[in-house]
Amino acid sequence: MNKLSRDFGIEYPIFAFSHCRDVVAAVSKAGGMGVLGVVAMSPEEIDVEIAWLKEQCGDVPFGVDVVMPAKTADREQGLTDTESLVEDLDKLIPEGHRAFAEALMDQYHVPVPQDAARRFGAKGLSASYGAAQLEAVFAHDIPFLVSGLGAPPVETIERAHAKGAKVGALVGKPEHIAKSAGTGIDVYIAQSYEAAAHTGDIGSMVLTPDVVDAAGGTPVLAAGGIATGRQMAAVMALGAEGIWTGSIWLTSQESSTDQRVKEHMLEMNSSDTVRSKSQTGKYNRQIRTPWTDAWDGPSSPGNLPMPLQQMLYSEYTDRARRAGVWELVGGPVGQGVSRMNAIKSCNQIILEIVEEYAETLERLASLRDELMA
């Protein structure tokens, strides 16, 4: 147990991001810290999920991850009514972009469902709805609040601290540290190129030590492609004080990931992922599909800003899923998918990481002794 583990009251400095509450609870009870991603949840759902986690975890801590993008279409247009938000934003999607998506559906014989209402599966990528989500989170006392897109506003940090919570921020460049200097961030998460979801273009071997140095003593978690104890030992050697993991839980026994997507991930290698703007409008590492190829291709009308691209992705991916056209159904996953070769319980994953981490340190100690002899 290192200082970061003691500060959070956990056994291992292994943080697990997941949209699935069962994963969050299982990881926390196994000695790590589960962190619930709430971007796709309504405020009412957030309240239910956090209450359930408190009941399941008892005194064992868990965290919550929110997404607070600085630039969104609704903020630029002055849209603040959460009740009419989907309809108001839908009007901002150009007809050419919708026609491009429809053509892709036709190509793969995906029918228009009878209840073809506009769907927006991640309203948290908008400013106004994200604020409502944050209010729902602050209705509870949680030990760790994480911002999934850089440092949150200072007032959010101060509010979290007043409630006794530590605040984490995902960063993809050491320059992001300077932008948040003096704001009170307690933990930085260095999200490297290999990571799932929103990620930058710097690999972990460079990003981790750069962020550690820039953080000036603030603890750093390394994120991106980490799925084993050897990788944990590597980033700890680079100065990280723990690991932030996400993809490895997608194929866990507890995960709510659709079984067909799980089976696809178990067969994937690191080259089967792509860093694309085709899901959210920002670079996001995900499963490569005909959707990503089309929107990144030469005939694409271009990806829309947050949250408009996510609206298209949610609507048309949902159509493909309901039609059973699974080759069009993707989702975030990191290059560490190559290490995800079997469905295991969260407890087993934790134990395997810890055991291999200890074995790696012993091997390195032996190599050190040989070198110094």
Coordinates of C-alpha atoms in Angstrom, one line a residue:
M1 CA 0.0 0.0 0.0
N2 CA 1.5 3.4 -1.0
K3 CA 0.6 6.9 0.1
L4 CA -2.0 7.4 -2.6
S5 CA -3.8 4.1 -1.5
R6 CA -3.7 5.2 2.1
D7 CA -5.1 8.7 1.3
F8 CA -8.0 7.1 -0.5
G9 CA -8.5 4.3 2.0
I10 CA -8.0 1.5 -0.6
E11 CA -5.7 -1.5 -0.7
Y12 CA -4.3 -1.2 -4.2
P13 CA -3.7 2.0 -6.3
I14 CA -5.9 0.5 -9.1
F15 CA -8.7 2.8 -10.3
A16 CA -11.3 1.3 -12.6
F17 CA -13.5 3.5 -14.8
S18 CA -16.8 1.9 -15.9
H19 CA -20.3 2.8 -16.9
C20 CA -21.5 -0.4 -15.1
R21 CA -22.3 -0.1 -11.4
D22 CA -21.6 -3.8 -10.9
V23 CA -18.1 -3.4 -12.1
V24 CA -17.6 -0.3 -9.9
A25 CA -18.8 -2.1 -6.8
A26 CA -16.8 -5.3 -7.5
V27 CA -13.5 -3.5 -8.0
S28 CA -14.0 -1.4 -4.9
K29 CA -14.8 -4.4 -2.8
A30 CA -11.7 -6.2 -4.3
G31 CA -9.4 -3.5 -3.0
G32 CA -9.2 -1.0 -5.8
M33 CA -11.4 2.0 -6.5
G34 CA -14.3 1.7 -9.0
V35 CA -15.3 5.0 -10.7
L36 CA -18.7 5.3 -12.2
G37 CA -19.0 7.1 -15.6
V38 CA -22.3 8.9 -15.7
V39 CA -22.1 10.8 -19.0
A40 CA -25.0 8.8 -20.5
M41 CA -27.2 9.0 -17.4
S42 CA -30.1 11.3 -16.5
P43 CA -29.9 13.1 -13.1
E44 CA -32.5 10.7 -11.8
E45 CA -30.5 7.7 -12.9
I46 CA -27.4 9.1 -11.3
D47 CA -29.2 9.4 -8.0
V48 CA -30.4 5.8 -8.2
E49 CA -26.9 4.4 -9.2
I50 CA -25.0 6.3 -6.5
A51 CA -27.5 5.2 -3.8
W52 CA -27.2 1.6 -5.0
L53 CA -23.4 1.8 -4.9
K54 CA -23.5 3.2 -1.4
E55 CA -25.7 0.4 -0.3
Q56 CA -23.4 -2.2 -1.9
C57 CA -20.1 -0.8 -1.0
G58 CA -20.8 0.4 2.6
D59 CA -17.6 2.1 3.9
V60 CA -15.6 1.0 0.8
P61 CA -14.9 4.1 -1.3
F62 CA -15.9 4.6 -5.0
G63 CA -15.7 7.6 -7.3
V64 CA -17.8 9.3 -10.0
D65 CA -16.6 10.5 -13.4
V66 CA -18.3 13.4 -15.1
V67 CA -17.6 15.0 -18.5
M68 CA -17.5 18.8 -18.6
P69 CA -16.4 19.9 -22.1
A70 CA -15.4 23.5 -22.4
K71 CA -16.8 23.9 -25.9
T72 CA -20.2 22.6 -26.9
A73 CA -22.7 23.5 -29.6
D74 CA -25.4 24.2 -27.0
R75 CA -23.2 26.6 -25.1
E76 CA -22.3 28.5 -28.3
Q77 CA -26.0 28.7 -29.3
G78 CA -27.1 29.7 -25.8
L79 CA -29.4 26.6 -25.4
T80 CA -30.2 26.1 -21.7
D81 CA -33.6 24.4 -21.6
T82 CA -32.8 20.7 -20.8
E83 CA -36.4 19.7 -21.6
S84 CA -36.2 20.7 -25.2
L85 CA -32.4 20.2 -25.5
V86 CA -32.5 17.2 -27.9
E87 CA -35.0 18.8 -30.2
D88 CA -33.1 22.1 -30.2
L89 CA -29.7 20.4 -30.9
D90 CA -31.2 18.2 -33.5
K91 CA -32.0 21.3 -35.6
L92 CA -28.3 22.1 -35.6
I93 CA -27.4 18.9 -37.4
P94 CA -26.9 19.7 -41.2
E95 CA -29.1 17.6 -43.5
G96 CA -26.0 16.5 -45.4
H97 CA -24.6 14.8 -42.3
R98 CA -27.9 13.0 -41.7
A99 CA -28.1 12.0 -45.3
F100 CA -24.5 10.6 -45.1
A101 CA -25.5 8.5 -42.1
E102 CA -28.7 7.3 -43.8
A103 CA -26.7 6.2 -46.8
L104 CA -24.5 4.1 -44.6
M105 CA -27.5 2.5 -43.0
D106 CA -28.9 1.7 -46.5
Q107 CA -25.6 0.2 -47.5
Y108 CA -25.8 -2.3 -44.6
H109 CA -29.5 -2.8 -45.0
V110 CA -30.4 -1.3 -41.6
P111 CA -34.1 -0.4 -41.7
V112 CA -35.7 2.7 -40.2
P113 CA -37.4 1.6 -37.0
Q114 CA -41.1 2.4 -36.5
D115 CA -40.3 4.4 -33.4
A116 CA -37.6 6.4 -35.0
A117 CA -37.5 9.1 -32.4
R118 CA -34.3 11.1 -32.1
R119 CA -32.1 9.7 -29.4
F120 CA -29.3 11.3 -27.6
G121 CA -27.5 8.7 -25.5
A122 CA -25.0 11.0 -23.8
K123 CA -26.6 14.3 -23.0
G124 CA -23.7 14.9 -20.6
L125 CA -21.6 16.0 -23.6
S126 CA -23.7 19.1 -23.6
A127 CA -23.1 22.0 -21.2
S128 CA -26.6 22.5 -19.7
Y129 CA -27.4 18.8 -19.2
G130 CA -23.9 18.2 -17.8
A131 CA -24.6 20.8 -15.2
A132 CA -27.8 19.0 -14.2
Q133 CA -25.8 15.8 -13.9
L134 CA -23.2 17.4 -11.7
E135 CA -26.0 18.6 -9.4
A136 CA -27.2 15.1 -9.0
V137 CA -23.7 13.9 -8.1
F138 CA -23.3 16.7 -5.5
A139 CA -26.5 15.5 -3.9
H140 CA -24.4 12.7 -2.5
D141 CA -21.1 12.6 -0.5
I142 CA -18.5 10.8 -2.6
P143 CA -14.8 10.6 -2.0
F144 CA -13.5 11.1 -5.5
L145 CA -14.9 13.3 -8.4
V146 CA -13.2 13.0 -11.7
S147 CA -13.4 15.3 -14.8
G148 CA -13.1 13.2 -17.9
L149 CA -12.0 16.1 -20.2
G150 CA -9.3 18.1 -18.4
A151 CA -9.6 20.2 -15.2
P152 CA -13.2 21.2 -14.1
P153 CA -14.1 24.8 -13.3
V154 CA -12.5 26.1 -10.1
E155 CA -15.9 26.5 -8.5
T156 CA -16.6 22.8 -9.1
I157 CA -13.3 21.9 -7.5
E158 CA -14.0 24.1 -4.5
R159 CA -17.4 22.7 -4.1
A160 CA -16.1 19.1 -4.2
H161 CA -13.4 20.0 -1.6
A162 CA -16.0 21.5 0.7
K163 CA -17.9 18.2 0.6
G164 CA -14.7 16.3 1.5
A165 CA -14.0 14.9 -2.0
K166 CA -10.8 14.7 -3.9
V167 CA -10.8 15.9 -7.5
G168 CA -9.1 14.2 -10.4
A169 CA -8.6 15.4 -14.0
L170 CA -7.7 13.5 -17.1
V171 CA -5.0 15.2 -19.2
G172 CA -3.4 14.3 -22.5
K173 CA -0.5 16.7 -22.5
P174 CA 1.9 18.1 -19.9
E175 CA 0.7 21.6 -20.9
H176 CA -2.7 20.8 -19.5
I177 CA -1.1 20.8 -16.1
A178 CA 0.0 24.4 -16.4
K179 CA -3.5 25.4 -17.4
S180 CA -4.9 24.1 -14.1
A181 CA -2.1 25.2 -11.8
G182 CA -3.3 26.5 -8.5
T183 CA -6.9 25.2 -9.0
G184 CA -6.6 22.5 -6.4
I185 CA -6.6 19.3 -8.5
D186 CA -5.7 16.4 -6.2
V187 CA -4.9 13.8 -8.8
Y188 CA -3.9 14.0 -12.5
I189 CA -4.7 11.1 -14.8
A190 CA -2.2 11.0 -17.7
Q191 CA -4.3 9.5 -20.5
S192 CA -2.0 8.4 -23.2
Y193 CA -2.5 7.6 -26.9
E194 CA -3.2 3.9 -26.2
A195 CA -6.2 4.7 -24.1
A196 CA -9.9 4.2 -24.9
A197 CA -12.3 7.1 -25.4
H198 CA -11.0 10.7 -25.4
T199 CA -7.3 10.6 -25.7
G200 CA -4.4 12.6 -27.1
D201 CA -1.5 11.6 -29.4
I202 CA 1.3 11.1 -26.9
G203 CA 2.3 7.5 -25.9
S204 CA 2.5 6.4 -22.3
M205 CA 6.3 6.0 -22.1
V206 CA 6.6 9.8 -22.9
L207 CA 3.4 11.2 -21.4
T208 CA 3.6 9.6 -18.0
P209 CA 7.0 11.0 -16.9
D210 CA 6.3 14.4 -18.6
V211 CA 3.0 14.7 -16.6
V212 CA 4.7 13.5 -13.4
D213 CA 7.4 16.2 -13.8
A214 CA 4.8 18.9 -14.7
A215 CA 2.5 18.0 -11.8
G216 CA 5.2 19.1 -9.3
G217 CA 4.3 16.5 -6.6
T218 CA 0.6 16.2 -7.2
P219 CA -0.1 12.4 -7.6
V220 CA -0.4 11.1 -11.1
L221 CA -2.3 8.0 -12.3
A222 CA -1.2 6.5 -15.6
A223 CA -3.9 5.5 -18.1
G224 CA -3.8 4.0 -21.5
G225 CA -3.5 0.3 -22.5
I226 CA -2.8 -0.9 -19.0
A227 CA -4.1 -4.4 -18.5
T228 CA -1.4 -6.3 -16.7
G229 CA 0.9 -6.1 -13.6
R230 CA 4.0 -5.7 -15.9
Q231 CA 2.5 -2.6 -17.3
M232 CA 1.6 -1.3 -13.9
A233 CA 5.2 -1.8 -12.8
A234 CA 6.4 0.1 -15.9
V235 CA 4.3 3.2 -15.3
M236 CA 5.1 3.2 -11.6
A237 CA 8.8 3.2 -12.5
L238 CA 8.0 6.2 -14.6
G239 CA 6.7 8.1 -11.6
A240 CA 3.0 7.3 -11.5
E241 CA 1.5 6.4 -8.1
G242 CA -1.2 4.2 -9.5
I243 CA -3.1 3.2 -12.6
W244 CA -6.4 4.2 -14.2
T245 CA -7.9 1.4 -16.1
G246 CA -11.1 1.1 -18.2
S247 CA -11.0 -1.3 -21.2
I248 CA -10.1 -4.4 -19.2
W249 CA -13.4 -4.2 -17.3
L250 CA -15.5 -4.3 -20.5
T251 CA -15.1 -8.0 -20.9
S252 CA -15.3 -8.8 -17.1
Q253 CA -18.1 -11.2 -15.8
E254 CA -19.8 -8.3 -14.1
S255 CA -19.7 -5.9 -17.1
S256 CA -23.0 -5.0 -18.8
T257 CA -21.3 -5.0 -22.2
D258 CA -23.4 -6.9 -24.7
Q259 CA -22.2 -10.5 -25.0
R260 CA -21.7 -10.2 -28.7
V261 CA -19.5 -7.1 -28.3
K262 CA -17.5 -8.9 -25.5
E263 CA -16.8 -11.8 -27.8
H264 CA -15.7 -9.5 -30.5
M265 CA -13.3 -7.7 -28.1
L266 CA -11.8 -11.1 -27.0
E267 CA -10.8 -11.7 -30.6
M268 CA -9.4 -8.2 -31.3
N269 CA -5.8 -7.0 -31.3
S270 CA -4.5 -3.5 -30.8
S271 CA -4.7 -2.7 -34.5
D272 CA -8.4 -3.2 -34.5
T273 CA -9.0 0.1 -32.7
V274 CA -8.9 3.5 -34.2
R275 CA -8.6 7.0 -32.8
S276 CA -11.5 8.8 -34.5
K277 CA -13.8 11.8 -34.1
S278 CA -16.7 9.8 -35.6
Q279 CA -18.3 9.1 -32.2
T280 CA -18.2 12.3 -30.2
G281 CA -16.6 15.0 -32.3
K282 CA -13.3 14.7 -30.4
Y283 CA -10.6 12.2 -30.9
N284 CA -11.8 9.0 -29.2
R285 CA -10.2 5.6 -29.4
Q286 CA -12.8 3.0 -30.2
I287 CA -13.5 -0.3 -32.1
R288 CA -12.9 0.2 -35.8
T289 CA -16.1 -0.2 -37.7
P290 CA -17.6 0.8 -41.1
W291 CA -19.0 3.8 -39.2
T292 CA -15.5 5.0 -38.2
D293 CA -14.1 4.3 -41.7
A294 CA -16.9 6.2 -43.4
W295 CA -16.7 9.3 -41.2
D296 CA -12.9 9.4 -41.4
G297 CA -13.0 8.7 -45.2
P298 CA -12.6 11.1 -48.1
S299 CA -16.3 11.3 -48.8
S300 CA -17.2 12.3 -45.2
P301 CA -19.0 15.6 -44.7
G302 CA -16.8 16.1 -41.6
N303 CA -17.4 15.3 -37.9
L304 CA -19.6 17.7 -36.0
P305 CA -18.7 19.4 -32.7
M306 CA -19.9 18.1 -29.3
P307 CA -22.6 17.0 -28.7
L308 CA -23.9 16.8 -32.3
Q309 CA -21.7 14.0 -33.6
Q310 CA -22.6 12.0 -30.5
M311 CA -26.3 12.5 -31.3
L312 CA -25.8 11.0 -34.8
Y313 CA -23.7 8.2 -33.4
S314 CA -26.1 7.3 -30.7
E315 CA -29.1 7.3 -33.0
Y316 CA -27.7 5.3 -35.8
T317 CA -25.7 2.8 -33.7
D318 CA -28.9 2.1 -31.8
R319 CA -30.7 1.4 -35.1
A320 CA -27.9 -1.0 -36.1
R321 CA -28.0 -2.7 -32.8
R322 CA -31.8 -3.2 -32.9
A323 CA -31.5 -4.5 -36.4
G324 CA -28.8 -7.0 -35.4
V325 CA -26.2 -5.5 -37.8
W326 CA -23.4 -5.9 -35.2
E327 CA -20.6 -5.0 -37.6
L328 CA -21.7 -1.4 -37.3
V329 CA -21.8 -1.5 -33.5
G330 CA -18.6 -0.2 -32.0
G331 CA -17.7 1.7 -28.8
P332 CA -14.7 2.9 -26.9
V333 CA -11.9 0.4 -26.2
G334 CA -8.1 0.9 -25.9
Q335 CA -5.2 -0.8 -27.5
G336 CA -4.9 -2.9 -24.4
V337 CA -7.7 -5.0 -25.9
S338 CA -5.0 -7.3 -27.2
R339 CA -4.5 -8.4 -23.5
M340 CA -8.2 -9.1 -23.0
N341 CA -8.4 -12.7 -24.0
A342 CA -10.8 -14.3 -21.5
I343 CA -13.9 -13.3 -19.5
K344 CA -12.8 -13.0 -15.9
S345 CA -14.3 -11.7 -12.7
C346 CA -13.3 -8.2 -11.5
N347 CA -11.7 -9.8 -8.4
Q348 CA -9.6 -12.2 -10.6
I349 CA -8.5 -9.3 -12.8
I350 CA -7.4 -7.3 -9.7
L351 CA -5.5 -10.3 -8.2
E352 CA -3.7 -11.1 -11.5
I353 CA -2.5 -7.5 -11.8
V354 CA -1.3 -7.4 -8.2
E355 CA 0.4 -10.8 -8.4
E356 CA 2.2 -10.0 -11.7
Y357 CA 3.1 -6.5 -10.4
A358 CA 4.8 -8.1 -7.4
E359 CA 6.6 -10.8 -9.6
T360 CA 7.8 -8.0 -11.9
L361 CA 9.3 -6.0 -9.0
E362 CA 11.1 -9.2 -7.8
R363 CA 12.5 -9.8 -11.2
L364 CA 13.7 -6.2 -11.5
A365 CA 15.3 -6.4 -8.1
S366 CA 17.2 -9.5 -9.2
L367 CA 18.3 -7.7 -12.4
R368 CA 19.5 -4.8 -10.2
D369 CA 21.5 -7.1 -8.0
E370 CA 23.1 -8.7 -11.1
L371 CA 23.9 -5.3 -12.5
M372 CA 25.4 -4.1 -9.2
A373 CA 27.4 -7.2 -8.5

